[in-house]
Backbone as a chain_set.jsonl record, in Angstrom:
{"seq": "PSPVFSENEVEKVRQSLQDGDASVRWAAAQLLYSIHDPKLGLELERMIAEDPDADLRIKIVGLMKGREELVRLGGLVKGLRDIDKSVRIASLGALGDIGDPSVVTWVTALLKDPEPDVKIAALQTLGRFQDRRKAEFAALAEKLKKDYEEALRREAARR", "coords": {"N": [[-35.612, 55.264, -53.353], [-35.346, 58.045, -55.52], [-31.691, 59.267, -56.256], [-30.251, 61.805, -53.992], [-28.534, 63.885, -55.195], [-27.804, 65.281, -58.232], [-25.561, 62.769, -61.052], [-24.149, 65.046, -62.904], [-24.015, 67.88, -59.713], [-22.846, 66.446, -58.566], [-20.27, 65.439, -59.542], [-19.521, 67.639, -59.776], [-19.661, 68.173, -56.907], [-17.078, 67.147, -56.48], [-15.244, 67.945, -57.677], [-14.676, 70.931, -56.551], [-12.363, 69.259, -53.895], [-10.218, 69.724, -55.871], [-10.335, 72.544, -54.701], [-9.216, 76.394, -54.417], [-9.378, 76.101, -51.646], [-8.817, 75.473, -48.223], [-10.478, 74.392, -46.306], [-13.446, 75.003, -47.957], [-12.349, 72.614, -49.214], [-12.505, 70.537, -47.744], [-15.192, 69.799, -47.26], [-16.364, 69.103, -49.45], [-14.687, 67.155, -49.396], [-16.478, 65.896, -47.106], [-19.169, 65.581, -47.712], [-18.523, 64.561, -50.194], [-18.591, 61.836, -48.675], [-20.95, 61.157, -46.709], [-22.481, 60.739, -48.639], [-22.157, 58.41, -49.768], [-20.295, 58.439, -51.912], [-18.949, 56.25, -54.752], [-16.781, 56.953, -56.066], [-14.767, 58.601, -54.357], [-12.499, 57.001, -52.585], [-10.58, 57.221, -53.921], [-9.804, 59.53, -54.351], [-9.742, 59.933, -51.851], [-7.195, 58.721, -50.981], [-5.811, 60.505, -52.8], [-5.922, 63.356, -52.3], [-4.142, 62.48, -49.398], [-2.414, 62.1, -50.56], [-1.415, 64.114, -51.961], [-2.699, 67.074, -51.111], [-2.304, 70.048, -50.199], [-2.826, 71.117, -47.75], [-1.624, 70.023, -44.446], [-3.565, 70.352, -42.389], [-5.494, 69.817, -42.82], [-5.193, 66.556, -45.084], [-4.535, 65.188, -42.202], [-6.782, 65.339, -40.736], [-8.866, 63.477, -43.289], [-7.111, 61.945, -43.031], [-8.354, 60.256, -41.116], [-11.453, 60.458, -41.987], [-11.338, 58.357, -43.738], [-10.526, 56.129, -42.474], [-12.553, 56.629, -41.114], [-14.798, 54.435, -42.773], [-14.8, 51.078, -43.947], [-15.252, 50.578, -46.789], [-13.728, 52.885, -47.242], [-11.435, 52.704, -46.936], [-8.083, 52.422, -48.21], [-5.2, 51.055, -48.429], [-3.168, 52.286, -49.032], [-2.812, 54.179, -49.58], [-3.164, 55.516, -47.064], [-0.388, 53.971, -46.171], [0.78, 56.0, -48.474], [0.514, 57.874, -46.549], [2.504, 57.201, -44.205], [4.881, 58.328, -45.33], [4.32, 60.833, -45.064], [5.729, 64.694, -44.655], [5.069, 66.111, -42.697], [4.899, 65.802, -39.029], [2.378, 64.849, -38.295], [0.962, 63.955, -39.847], [1.921, 61.706, -40.562], [2.182, 60.264, -38.058], [-0.928, 59.759, -37.657], [-2.272, 58.448, -39.367], [-0.636, 56.135, -39.02], [-2.224, 55.646, -36.027], [-4.456, 55.217, -38.057], [-4.164, 52.89, -39.374], [-3.222, 51.029, -37.329], [-5.643, 50.76, -36.106], [-7.39, 49.261, -38.109], [-5.657, 47.496, -38.974], [-4.687, 45.791, -39.962], [-1.941, 43.752, -40.995], [-0.916, 43.655, -43.574], [0.719, 45.562, -43.928], [2.916, 45.915, -42.306], [5.32, 46.113, -43.257], [6.391, 48.401, -43.331], [4.947, 50.364, -41.26], [7.261, 49.832, -39.788], [9.166, 50.76, -40.94], [9.358, 53.106, -39.783], [10.285, 53.124, -37.86], [12.558, 54.596, -37.336], [12.291, 57.003, -37.842], [12.941, 60.155, -37.955], [12.111, 61.838, -35.647], [11.264, 61.58, -32.762], [8.468, 60.426, -32.097], [6.869, 60.112, -33.497], [8.27, 56.998, -34.044], [7.734, 56.47, -31.869], [4.697, 56.414, -31.819], [4.331, 54.517, -33.734], [6.111, 51.994, -33.031], [3.401, 51.801, -31.317], [1.828, 51.45, -32.445], [2.542, 48.563, -34.274], [2.147, 46.76, -31.802], [-0.63, 46.899, -31.635], [-0.529, 45.89, -33.727], [0.197, 42.992, -32.515], [-1.193, 42.451, -30.629], [-3.758, 41.956, -31.531], [-2.821, 39.694, -33.151], [-2.454, 37.613, -31.306], [-5.244, 38.078, -30.014], [-7.035, 37.154, -32.304], [-5.57, 34.717, -32.013], [-6.393, 33.705, -29.389], [-8.872, 33.343, -30.066], [-9.064, 31.116, -31.736], [-7.712, 29.635, -30.29], [-9.653, 28.524, -28.268], [-12.353, 27.993, -30.13], [-10.749, 25.827, -31.659], [-10.263, 24.234, -29.343], [-13.483, 24.072, -27.928], [-15.094, 22.612, -30.481], [-12.647, 19.944, -29.806], [-13.7, 19.124, -27.846], [-16.603, 18.87, -27.925], [-16.276, 16.756, -29.794], [-15.511, 14.218, -28.348], [-17.676, 14.273, -26.731], [-19.619, 13.559, -28.092], [-17.653, 10.963, -29.304], [-18.845, 10.056, -26.838], [-21.348, 9.465, -26.436], [-21.519, 7.548, -28.043], [-20.691, 5.313, -27.344]], "CA": [[-35.92, 56.518, -54.122], [-34.888, 58.668, -56.171], [-31.344, 60.035, -55.539], [-30.438, 63.61, -53.459], [-27.954, 64.369, -55.839], [-27.764, 64.372, -59.871], [-24.609, 62.782, -61.598], [-23.535, 66.186, -62.364], [-24.091, 67.94, -59.274], [-21.399, 65.235, -57.62], [-19.317, 65.782, -60.172], [-19.397, 69.555, -58.925], [-18.271, 68.443, -55.306], [-15.891, 66.037, -56.607], [-14.041, 69.466, -58.31], [-14.034, 71.068, -55.62], [-11.968, 69.227, -54.131], [-9.511, 70.841, -56.613], [-10.818, 73.753, -54.533], [-7.902, 76.755, -53.263], [-9.395, 76.751, -49.535], [-7.854, 74.02, -47.298], [-12.376, 74.462, -45.475], [-13.951, 74.175, -49.095], [-12.008, 70.977, -49.634], [-12.662, 69.562, -46.938], [-16.614, 69.901, -46.721], [-16.592, 68.604, -49.817], [-14.863, 65.135, -48.986], [-16.841, 65.775, -45.34], [-20.052, 65.642, -48.358], [-18.739, 63.256, -50.488], [-18.42, 60.585, -47.32], [-21.697, 61.561, -46.332], [-23.004, 60.588, -49.594], [-21.418, 57.628, -50.295], [-20.027, 58.541, -52.823], [-18.465, 55.473, -54.833], [-15.373, 57.097, -56.381], [-14.208, 59.122, -52.755], [-11.936, 56.833, -52.122], [-9.382, 57.117, -54.55], [-9.739, 60.852, -54.08], [-8.937, 60.554, -50.819], [-5.841, 58.356, -51.319], [-5.179, 61.41, -53.732], [-5.877, 64.008, -51.224], [-3.959, 62.582, -48.449], [-0.227, 62.27, -50.736], [-1.568, 65.722, -52.364], [-2.955, 68.43, -50.532], [-0.502, 71.333, -49.354], [-2.558, 71.32, -46.134], [-1.523, 69.214, -43.41], [-4.275, 69.247, -41.19], [-6.187, 68.541, -44.269], [-4.897, 65.177, -44.413], [-4.642, 64.308, -41.207], [-8.895, 65.099, -41.77], [-8.487, 63.488, -44.654], [-6.658, 60.256, -42.956], [-10.351, 60.167, -40.342], [-12.096, 60.066, -42.611], [-10.515, 57.598, -44.471], [-10.579, 55.236, -41.761], [-14.085, 55.761, -40.829], [-15.696, 54.035, -43.028], [-13.953, 50.302, -44.358], [-14.814, 50.192, -48.363], [-12.736, 53.843, -47.793], [-9.155, 52.302, -46.578], [-7.308, 52.233, -48.747], [-3.708, 51.297, -47.762], [-2.321, 52.504, -50.254], [-3.786, 56.134, -49.557], [-2.081, 55.401, -45.964], [1.055, 54.129, -46.978], [1.527, 57.125, -48.241], [0.506, 59.197, -45.266], [3.533, 56.877, -43.608], [5.808, 58.928, -45.553], [4.404, 62.516, -45.286], [6.399, 65.636, -44.142], [4.598, 66.187, -41.459], [5.269, 64.304, -38.3], [1.064, 65.348, -37.016], [-0.071, 63.673, -41.072], [2.438, 60.276, -40.218], [0.939, 59.9, -36.974], [-2.596, 60.322, -37.653], [-1.579, 57.889, -40.446], [0.249, 55.609, -38.169], [-2.815, 55.457, -36.26], [-5.604, 54.62, -38.417], [-3.123, 51.219, -39.943], [-3.483, 50.215, -35.951], [-7.102, 50.783, -36.472], [-7.301, 48.705, -39.495], [-4.685, 46.188, -37.961], [-3.463, 44.951, -41.118], [-0.439, 43.463, -40.488], [0.467, 43.182, -44.708], [1.543, 47.49, -44.107], [3.543, 45.163, -40.864], [7.777, 46.594, -43.637], [5.758, 50.027, -43.807], [5.202, 51.01, -40.151], [8.53, 49.035, -38.712], [10.195, 51.381, -41.001], [9.497, 54.325, -39.314], [11.483, 53.329, -36.144], [13.809, 55.394, -38.611], [11.99, 58.291, -38.326], [14.144, 61.406, -36.924], [11.022, 62.925, -34.953], [10.691, 60.607, -31.428], [6.438, 60.732, -31.72], [6.791, 59.031, -34.894], [8.964, 55.955, -33.537], [6.633, 55.677, -30.364], [3.568, 55.797, -32.555], [5.389, 53.041, -34.949], [5.533, 51.102, -31.546], [2.341, 51.519, -30.281], [0.881, 50.535, -33.787], [3.306, 47.549, -34.347], [1.889, 46.388, -30.673], [-1.312, 46.982, -31.813], [-1.118, 44.249, -34.344], [0.512, 41.435, -32.09], [-2.922, 42.582, -29.966], [-4.306, 41.606, -32.728], [-2.694, 38.786, -33.732], [-2.767, 37.343, -29.92], [-6.649, 38.475, -29.361], [-6.678, 36.28, -33.37], [-5.398, 32.895, -31.913], [-6.678, 33.117, -28.837], [-9.833, 33.683, -30.398], [-8.904, 30.75, -32.358], [-7.776, 28.278, -29.853], [-11.101, 28.281, -27.783], [-12.983, 27.818, -31.181], [-10.759, 24.554, -31.574], [-11.0, 23.19, -27.743], [-14.318, 23.264, -28.329], [-15.126, 21.755, -31.112], [-12.41, 19.313, -29.477], [-15.059, 18.684, -26.767], [-17.866, 18.201, -28.081], [-17.047, 15.18, -30.664], [-15.109, 13.842, -27.208], [-18.809, 13.589, -25.979], [-19.886, 12.874, -29.166], [-17.567, 9.619, -29.395], [-19.207, 10.146, -25.323], [-21.974, 9.131, -26.293], [-21.902, 6.675, -29.423], [-20.435, 4.357, -26.744]], "C": [[-34.4, 56.267, -54.423], [-32.793, 59.287, -55.2], [-30.734, 61.534, -55.708], [-29.564, 64.192, -54.67], [-28.014, 63.638, -57.202], [-26.397, 64.024, -59.857], [-23.494, 64.293, -61.433], [-23.29, 67.855, -61.563], [-22.603, 67.62, -58.553], [-19.88, 65.238, -58.015], [-18.906, 67.733, -60.055], [-18.724, 69.668, -57.884], [-17.11, 67.568, -56.229], [-14.848, 67.657, -57.195], [-14.208, 70.147, -57.997], [-13.623, 70.039, -54.517], [-10.171, 69.236, -54.433], [-8.709, 73.146, -55.613], [-9.59, 74.494, -54.182], [-7.915, 76.676, -51.718], [-9.702, 75.246, -49.936], [-10.347, 73.325, -46.598], [-12.885, 73.638, -46.958], [-13.434, 72.888, -49.269], [-11.992, 69.737, -48.597], [-13.979, 69.523, -46.582], [-16.725, 69.904, -48.31], [-16.269, 67.383, -49.722], [-15.988, 64.603, -47.498], [-18.811, 65.241, -46.883], [-20.365, 64.69, -48.723], [-19.085, 61.94, -49.322], [-20.001, 61.0, -47.417], [-23.143, 61.053, -47.884], [-23.104, 59.977, -49.959], [-20.918, 57.504, -51.909], [-18.293, 57.616, -53.56], [-16.65, 55.638, -54.808], [-14.424, 58.111, -55.203], [-12.644, 58.011, -51.978], [-10.359, 57.07, -52.283], [-8.851, 58.536, -54.818], [-9.593, 61.411, -53.28], [-7.509, 60.1, -50.626], [-4.715, 59.417, -52.383], [-4.475, 62.486, -52.821], [-4.588, 64.227, -50.049], [-2.563, 62.674, -48.871], [0.17, 63.418, -51.372], [-1.394, 66.812, -51.947], [-2.292, 68.676, -49.943], [-1.084, 71.194, -47.768], [-2.348, 70.319, -44.9], [-2.864, 69.204, -42.673], [-5.277, 68.848, -41.674], [-6.757, 67.174, -44.742], [-4.743, 64.771, -43.479], [-6.265, 64.077, -40.856], [-9.242, 64.053, -42.48], [-8.05, 60.729, -43.732], [-8.181, 59.367, -41.456], [-10.812, 59.797, -41.061], [-11.629, 59.226, -42.861], [-10.899, 55.974, -44.031], [-11.653, 54.77, -40.872], [-15.219, 54.871, -41.246], [-14.287, 52.857, -44.102], [-14.22, 50.553, -46.054], [-14.47, 51.41, -48.315], [-11.462, 52.939, -47.92], [-9.159, 51.298, -47.929], [-5.699, 52.155, -48.55], [-3.259, 51.991, -48.34], [-2.245, 54.35, -49.94], [-2.439, 56.279, -47.63], [-1.662, 55.325, -45.374], [1.703, 55.229, -47.182], [1.667, 58.609, -47.129], [2.352, 58.805, -44.7], [4.203, 57.984, -44.091], [6.069, 60.97, -45.79], [4.88, 63.83, -44.803], [6.353, 66.099, -42.898], [4.222, 65.151, -40.925], [4.004, 64.277, -38.299], [0.795, 63.657, -38.476], [0.826, 61.435, -41.339], [2.009, 59.722, -39.044], [0.48, 59.322, -36.778], [-2.892, 58.366, -38.729], [-1.646, 56.817, -39.898], [-1.488, 54.955, -37.521], [-4.724, 54.6, -36.908], [-5.569, 53.666, -39.504], [-3.621, 51.061, -39.152], [-4.968, 49.808, -36.382], [-7.852, 49.648, -37.308], [-7.126, 47.286, -38.377], [-4.625, 45.214, -39.191], [-2.718, 44.708, -40.697], [0.153, 43.47, -41.961], [1.103, 44.822, -44.738], [2.845, 47.435, -42.486], [5.591, 46.498, -42.065], [7.307, 48.465, -43.555], [6.017, 51.082, -42.409], [6.589, 50.452, -39.828], [9.386, 49.921, -40.354], [10.334, 53.266, -40.531], [10.427, 54.58, -37.286], [12.566, 53.69, -36.653], [13.142, 57.346, -38.356], [12.873, 58.55, -37.734], [13.409, 62.004, -35.389], [10.496, 61.224, -33.296], [9.467, 60.14, -31.688], [6.176, 59.75, -32.726], [7.263, 57.512, -34.53], [8.199, 55.049, -32.394], [5.178, 55.425, -31.249], [3.795, 54.619, -33.535], [5.389, 51.79, -34.172], [4.386, 50.911, -31.126], [1.494, 50.195, -31.477], [1.405, 48.568, -34.023], [1.815, 46.144, -33.229], [1.033, 46.346, -31.33], [-1.854, 45.11, -32.642], [-1.158, 43.001, -33.569], [0.053, 42.012, -31.218], [-3.461, 41.694, -30.497], [-4.641, 40.471, -33.464], [-3.578, 37.109, -32.888], [-4.653, 36.564, -30.139], [-7.371, 37.037, -30.486], [-6.424, 34.689, -32.707], [-5.902, 32.446, -30.688], [-8.149, 32.551, -28.88], [-10.734, 31.906, -31.274], [-8.813, 29.315, -32.213], [-8.757, 27.59, -29.002], [-11.351, 27.689, -28.457], [-12.375, 25.847, -31.415], [-10.431, 23.129, -29.713], [-12.022, 22.546, -28.015], [-15.076, 22.657, -29.535], [-13.601, 19.918, -31.072], [-13.316, 18.224, -29.203], [-15.864, 18.012, -26.844], [-17.088, 16.938, -29.287], [-16.096, 14.618, -29.552], [-16.535, 13.356, -26.606], [-19.577, 13.484, -26.947], [-19.592, 11.086, -29.409], [-18.455, 9.178, -28.184], [-19.499, 8.407, -25.235], [-22.337, 7.596, -26.529], [-21.467, 5.451, -28.011], [-21.613, 3.792, -26.274]], "O": [[-33.401, 55.581, -54.208], [-32.648, 59.577, -54.012], [-30.64, 62.244, -56.709], [-30.102, 65.188, -55.156], [-28.147, 62.452, -57.503], [-25.707, 64.58, -59.003], [-22.64, 64.617, -60.607], [-22.745, 68.803, -62.13], [-21.664, 68.321, -58.174], [-18.829, 65.127, -57.383], [-18.052, 68.577, -60.328], [-17.81, 70.433, -57.579], [-16.059, 68.209, -56.248], [-13.752, 68.027, -56.773], [-14.085, 70.969, -58.905], [-14.658, 69.733, -53.926], [-9.234, 68.937, -53.692], [-7.853, 74.027, -55.687], [-8.706, 73.802, -53.679], [-7.073, 76.966, -50.869], [-10.178, 74.476, -50.771], [-11.019, 72.294, -46.605], [-12.851, 72.434, -47.21], [-14.258, 72.002, -49.498], [-11.64, 68.558, -48.633], [-14.114, 69.166, -45.412], [-17.314, 70.933, -48.643], [-17.087, 66.474, -49.867], [-16.204, 63.481, -47.041], [-19.455, 64.298, -46.423], [-21.321, 63.959, -48.464], [-20.059, 61.213, -49.513], [-20.268, 61.209, -48.601], [-24.372, 61.123, -47.861], [-24.008, 60.008, -50.794], [-21.167, 56.661, -52.771], [-17.128, 57.899, -53.28], [-15.738, 55.084, -54.194], [-13.227, 58.211, -55.469], [-11.969, 58.371, -51.014], [-9.405, 57.118, -51.506], [-7.769, 58.771, -55.355], [-9.387, 62.621, -53.188], [-6.664, 60.88, -50.187], [-3.521, 59.295, -52.658], [-3.282, 62.65, -52.566], [-4.086, 65.303, -49.724], [-1.648, 63.084, -48.157], [1.315, 63.852, -51.501], [-0.422, 67.545, -52.133], [-1.617, 67.99, -49.176], [-0.354, 71.155, -46.778], [-3.423, 69.869, -44.502], [-3.311, 68.11, -42.33], [-5.957, 67.885, -41.318], [-7.9, 66.726, -44.83], [-4.754, 63.544, -43.577], [-6.845, 62.997, -40.738], [-10.325, 63.637, -42.066], [-8.35, 59.538, -43.812], [-8.588, 58.232, -41.209], [-10.802, 58.568, -41.121], [-11.086, 58.897, -41.806], [-11.318, 55.03, -44.701], [-11.895, 53.729, -40.262], [-16.211, 54.558, -40.588], [-13.313, 53.298, -44.711], [-13.16, 50.745, -46.65], [-14.719, 51.829, -49.445], [-10.76, 52.635, -48.885], [-9.69, 50.292, -48.4], [-5.03, 53.188, -48.528], [-2.561, 52.623, -47.547], [-1.552, 55.326, -50.227], [-1.412, 56.895, -47.345], [-1.726, 55.857, -44.266], [2.717, 55.622, -46.604], [2.346, 59.624, -46.975], [3.258, 59.638, -44.715], [4.214, 58.881, -43.249], [6.899, 61.791, -46.182], [3.853, 64.257, -44.275], [7.282, 66.421, -42.158], [3.667, 64.137, -41.347], [3.895, 63.051, -38.305], [0.514, 62.529, -38.072], [0.429, 60.442, -41.949], [1.437, 58.632, -39.079], [0.707, 58.362, -36.041], [-3.687, 57.458, -38.488], [-2.701, 56.217, -40.103], [-2.057, 54.067, -38.157], [-5.606, 53.89, -36.425], [-6.449, 53.498, -40.348], [-4.799, 50.825, -39.418], [-5.319, 48.742, -36.886], [-8.971, 49.275, -36.957], [-7.778, 46.581, -37.607], [-4.521, 43.988, -39.154], [-2.432, 45.394, -39.715], [1.374, 43.348, -42.062], [1.924, 45.149, -45.596], [3.383, 48.357, -41.873], [6.471, 47.222, -41.599], [8.02, 49.451, -43.745], [6.763, 52.056, -42.307], [7.063, 51.468, -39.32], [10.389, 49.303, -40.711], [11.076, 54.195, -40.849], [10.786, 55.333, -36.381], [13.597, 53.065, -36.404], [13.583, 58.447, -38.684], [13.604, 57.806, -37.082], [13.973, 62.443, -34.386], [9.655, 60.333, -33.183], [9.468, 58.959, -31.338], [5.401, 58.794, -32.711], [6.38, 56.705, -34.821], [8.067, 53.86, -32.108], [4.66, 54.309, -31.298], [2.837, 53.923, -33.872], [4.827, 50.75, -34.513], [4.168, 49.864, -30.518], [1.001, 49.067, -31.472], [0.65, 47.601, -33.916], [1.058, 45.256, -33.622], [1.382, 45.594, -32.24], [-2.585, 44.131, -32.492], [-2.022, 42.13, -33.674], [1.004, 42.393, -30.535], [-3.664, 40.608, -29.954], [-5.656, 40.11, -34.059], [-4.391, 36.244, -33.215], [-5.118, 35.434, -30.296], [-8.013, 36.115, -29.984], [-7.107, 33.703, -32.986], [-6.011, 31.236, -30.49], [-8.619, 31.683, -28.146], [-11.906, 31.557, -31.411], [-9.188, 28.348, -32.876], [-8.812, 26.362, -28.921], [-10.985, 26.533, -28.245], [-13.126, 24.872, -31.374], [-10.436, 21.948, -29.362], [-12.133, 21.346, -28.264], [-15.992, 21.988, -29.057], [-13.578, 19.057, -31.951], [-13.635, 17.157, -29.727], [-16.113, 16.947, -26.28], [-17.929, 16.058, -29.471], [-15.247, 14.308, -30.388], [-16.632, 12.253, -26.067], [-20.682, 13.195, -26.487], [-20.427, 10.2, -29.592], [-18.905, 8.035, -28.268], [-19.044, 7.34, -24.822], [-22.968, 6.773, -25.865], [-22.368, 4.622, -27.889], [-21.579, 2.76, -25.604]]}, "num_chains": 1, "name": "protein.A"}
């Protein structure tokens, strides 16, 4: 099927991400998200770092965690340094959902945040990383156990 929007139309929507009205920027981001714009990940990362509206930055964090190909850890890490504590907390939640332990250093740094809510969210995120590792280890241990038992059965069958 042919695309619903021409490249010129998509570009106009991308330009709306710079609009002075936060609701227009949000509507543009949602539209680009729904049509799977390949350039959206970079735009969302920029918006987390630069958008003047904290509520919009929080919504953008939520949008990023909604689709794996949009997840740009750099953008979410930028959200950890946001002036607004709600954006920092939303970024921590998104990073916890993603579960990539490569961001542990940045998450750990927030244990020194002046806001107690941010410190708690950082601890919870680190706990989620640990829980994920435990689950991965348990799955690996179970697979190794099954492989070992299967090898023993095959060996017994050969005798």
